[in-house]
């Protein structure tokens, strides 16, 4: 007696397109091409998004690149590049008006940095340590300067000084910049202070330190990376600021940004390209330094100064 057993095994394998079916041990057909196509689709680069990003950065940085390029032009031309020279940088060194404005911008930036750090650290400590509803309300008010258009802040500061009978001068620019920069310092330090362990400060007071000594010897050293990063960032922001300085400055001397605006109203001189290039290089250097400071103190991530972590 013989028994015939017929076993049908159908195996379709697609070549080239990666599609087809396969039969497993239970006789169930499974499709192998669809998941492969989905994987290929997921790995495909978003070409449209890349193109939009490239256009965005081109429109953003090409004008800046043109300014840098023509600052090395050997001829007094803003359209034709004829040779490479440091002529306009040498002319800048002999321009007393621009040098006076540069010195004023440096003084304003240093004073605004120091003043906003002192007030910002105190405000951040008060907002974090406060347990009342007034502290929460003050925290919301502190964010208003960050979302208010700067031109509104500039006009308000100018009207305030004129209403009080204060003549616009270097002092008014410093006061306005300090007031505007306090919010940035507070935002950077507030979350960092909240992340500190309060038991460390309490332990210092248990060992005989006063509250002021615990703040000076324990809390402030722990905040030092964020404080230094805030200082560098504020210096860069104030040095490049135009709107607030324009509404609160006097006749002479003027901050460098305002002086450049006054100069280009009568035509752009090649010296302005040299000034703009130096300001760009200085600002980039300060921002890079601000991002690198947390790493110098063993922090992870160069953007910790924005979150205060």
PDB file of N, CA and C in Angstrom, residues 109 231-241 282-283 286-287:
ATOM      1  N   UNK A 109      28.440  99.053  27.641  1.00  0.00           N
ATOM      2  CA  UNK A 109      28.287  97.601  27.750  1.00  0.00           C
ATOM      3  C   UNK A 109      28.823  97.094  29.076  1.00  0.00           C
ATOM      4  N   UNK A 231      26.986  87.357  31.935  1.00  0.00           N
ATOM      5  CA  UNK A 231      27.757  88.585  31.753  1.00  0.00           C
ATOM      6  C   UNK A 231      28.224  88.747  30.316  1.00  0.00           C
ATOM      7  N   UNK A 232      28.748  87.669  29.739  1.00  0.00           N
ATOM      8  CA  UNK A 232      29.229  87.740  28.362  1.00  0.00           C
ATOM      9  C   UNK A 232      28.071  87.984  27.403  1.00  0.00           C
ATOM     10  N   UNK A 233      26.950  87.319  27.653  1.00  0.00           N
ATOM     11  CA  UNK A 233      25.793  87.482  26.779  1.00  0.00           C
ATOM     12  C   UNK A 233      25.238  88.904  26.845  1.00  0.00           C
ATOM     13  N   UNK A 234      25.134  89.474  28.033  1.00  0.00           N
ATOM     14  CA  UNK A 234      24.633  90.832  28.190  1.00  0.00           C
ATOM     15  C   UNK A 234      25.566  91.828  27.520  1.00  0.00           C
ATOM     16  N   UNK A 235      26.864  91.633  27.659  1.00  0.00           N
ATOM     17  CA  UNK A 235      27.820  92.527  27.010  1.00  0.00           C
ATOM     18  C   UNK A 235      27.609  92.530  25.501  1.00  0.00           C
ATOM     19  N   UNK A 236      27.437  91.355  24.910  1.00  0.00           N
ATOM     20  CA  UNK A 236      27.239  91.273  23.462  1.00  0.00           C
ATOM     21  C   UNK A 236      25.922  91.919  23.043  1.00  0.00           C
ATOM     22  N   UNK A 237      24.857  91.698  23.797  1.00  0.00           N
ATOM     23  CA  UNK A 237      23.555  92.261  23.450  1.00  0.00           C
ATOM     24  C   UNK A 237      23.568  93.785  23.542  1.00  0.00           C
ATOM     25  N   UNK A 238      24.154  94.313  24.592  1.00  0.00           N
ATOM     26  CA  UNK A 238      24.165  95.769  24.774  1.00  0.00           C
ATOM     27  C   UNK A 238      25.086  96.436  23.755  1.00  0.00           C
ATOM     28  N   UNK A 239      26.204  95.829  23.456  1.00  0.00           N
ATOM     29  CA  UNK A 239      27.147  96.421  22.506  1.00  0.00           C
ATOM     30  C   UNK A 239      26.523  96.549  21.121  1.00  0.00           C
ATOM     31  N   UNK A 240      25.704  95.574  20.723  1.00  0.00           N
ATOM     32  CA  UNK A 240      25.083  95.594  19.401  1.00  0.00           C
ATOM     33  C   UNK A 240      23.729  96.292  19.385  1.00  0.00           C
ATOM     34  N   UNK A 241      23.227  96.697  20.541  1.00  0.00           N
ATOM     35  CA  UNK A 241      21.878  97.252  20.591  1.00  0.00           C
ATOM     36  C   UNK A 241      21.815  98.601  19.871  1.00  0.00           C
ATOM     37  N   UNK A 282      33.554  90.339  16.850  1.00  0.00           N
ATOM     38  CA  UNK A 282      33.516  90.462  18.302  1.00  0.00           C
ATOM     39  C   UNK A 282      32.275  89.835  18.917  1.00  0.00           C
ATOM     40  N   UNK A 283      31.127  90.040  18.284  1.00  0.00           N
ATOM     41  CA  UNK A 283      29.881  89.474  18.809  1.00  0.00           C
ATOM     42  C   UNK A 283      29.894  87.952  18.743  1.00  0.00           C
ATOM     43  N   UNK A 286      32.098  86.638  21.515  1.00  0.00           N
ATOM     44  CA  UNK A 286      31.475  86.709  22.828  1.00  0.00           C
ATOM     45  C   UNK A 286      30.414  85.629  23.007  1.00  0.00           C
ATOM     46  N   UNK A 287      29.618  85.395  21.971  1.00  0.00           N
ATOM     47  CA  UNK A 287      28.588  84.362  22.066  1.00  0.00           C
ATOM     48  C   UNK A 287      29.216  82.984  22.216  1.00  0.00           C
TER      49      UNK A 287
END
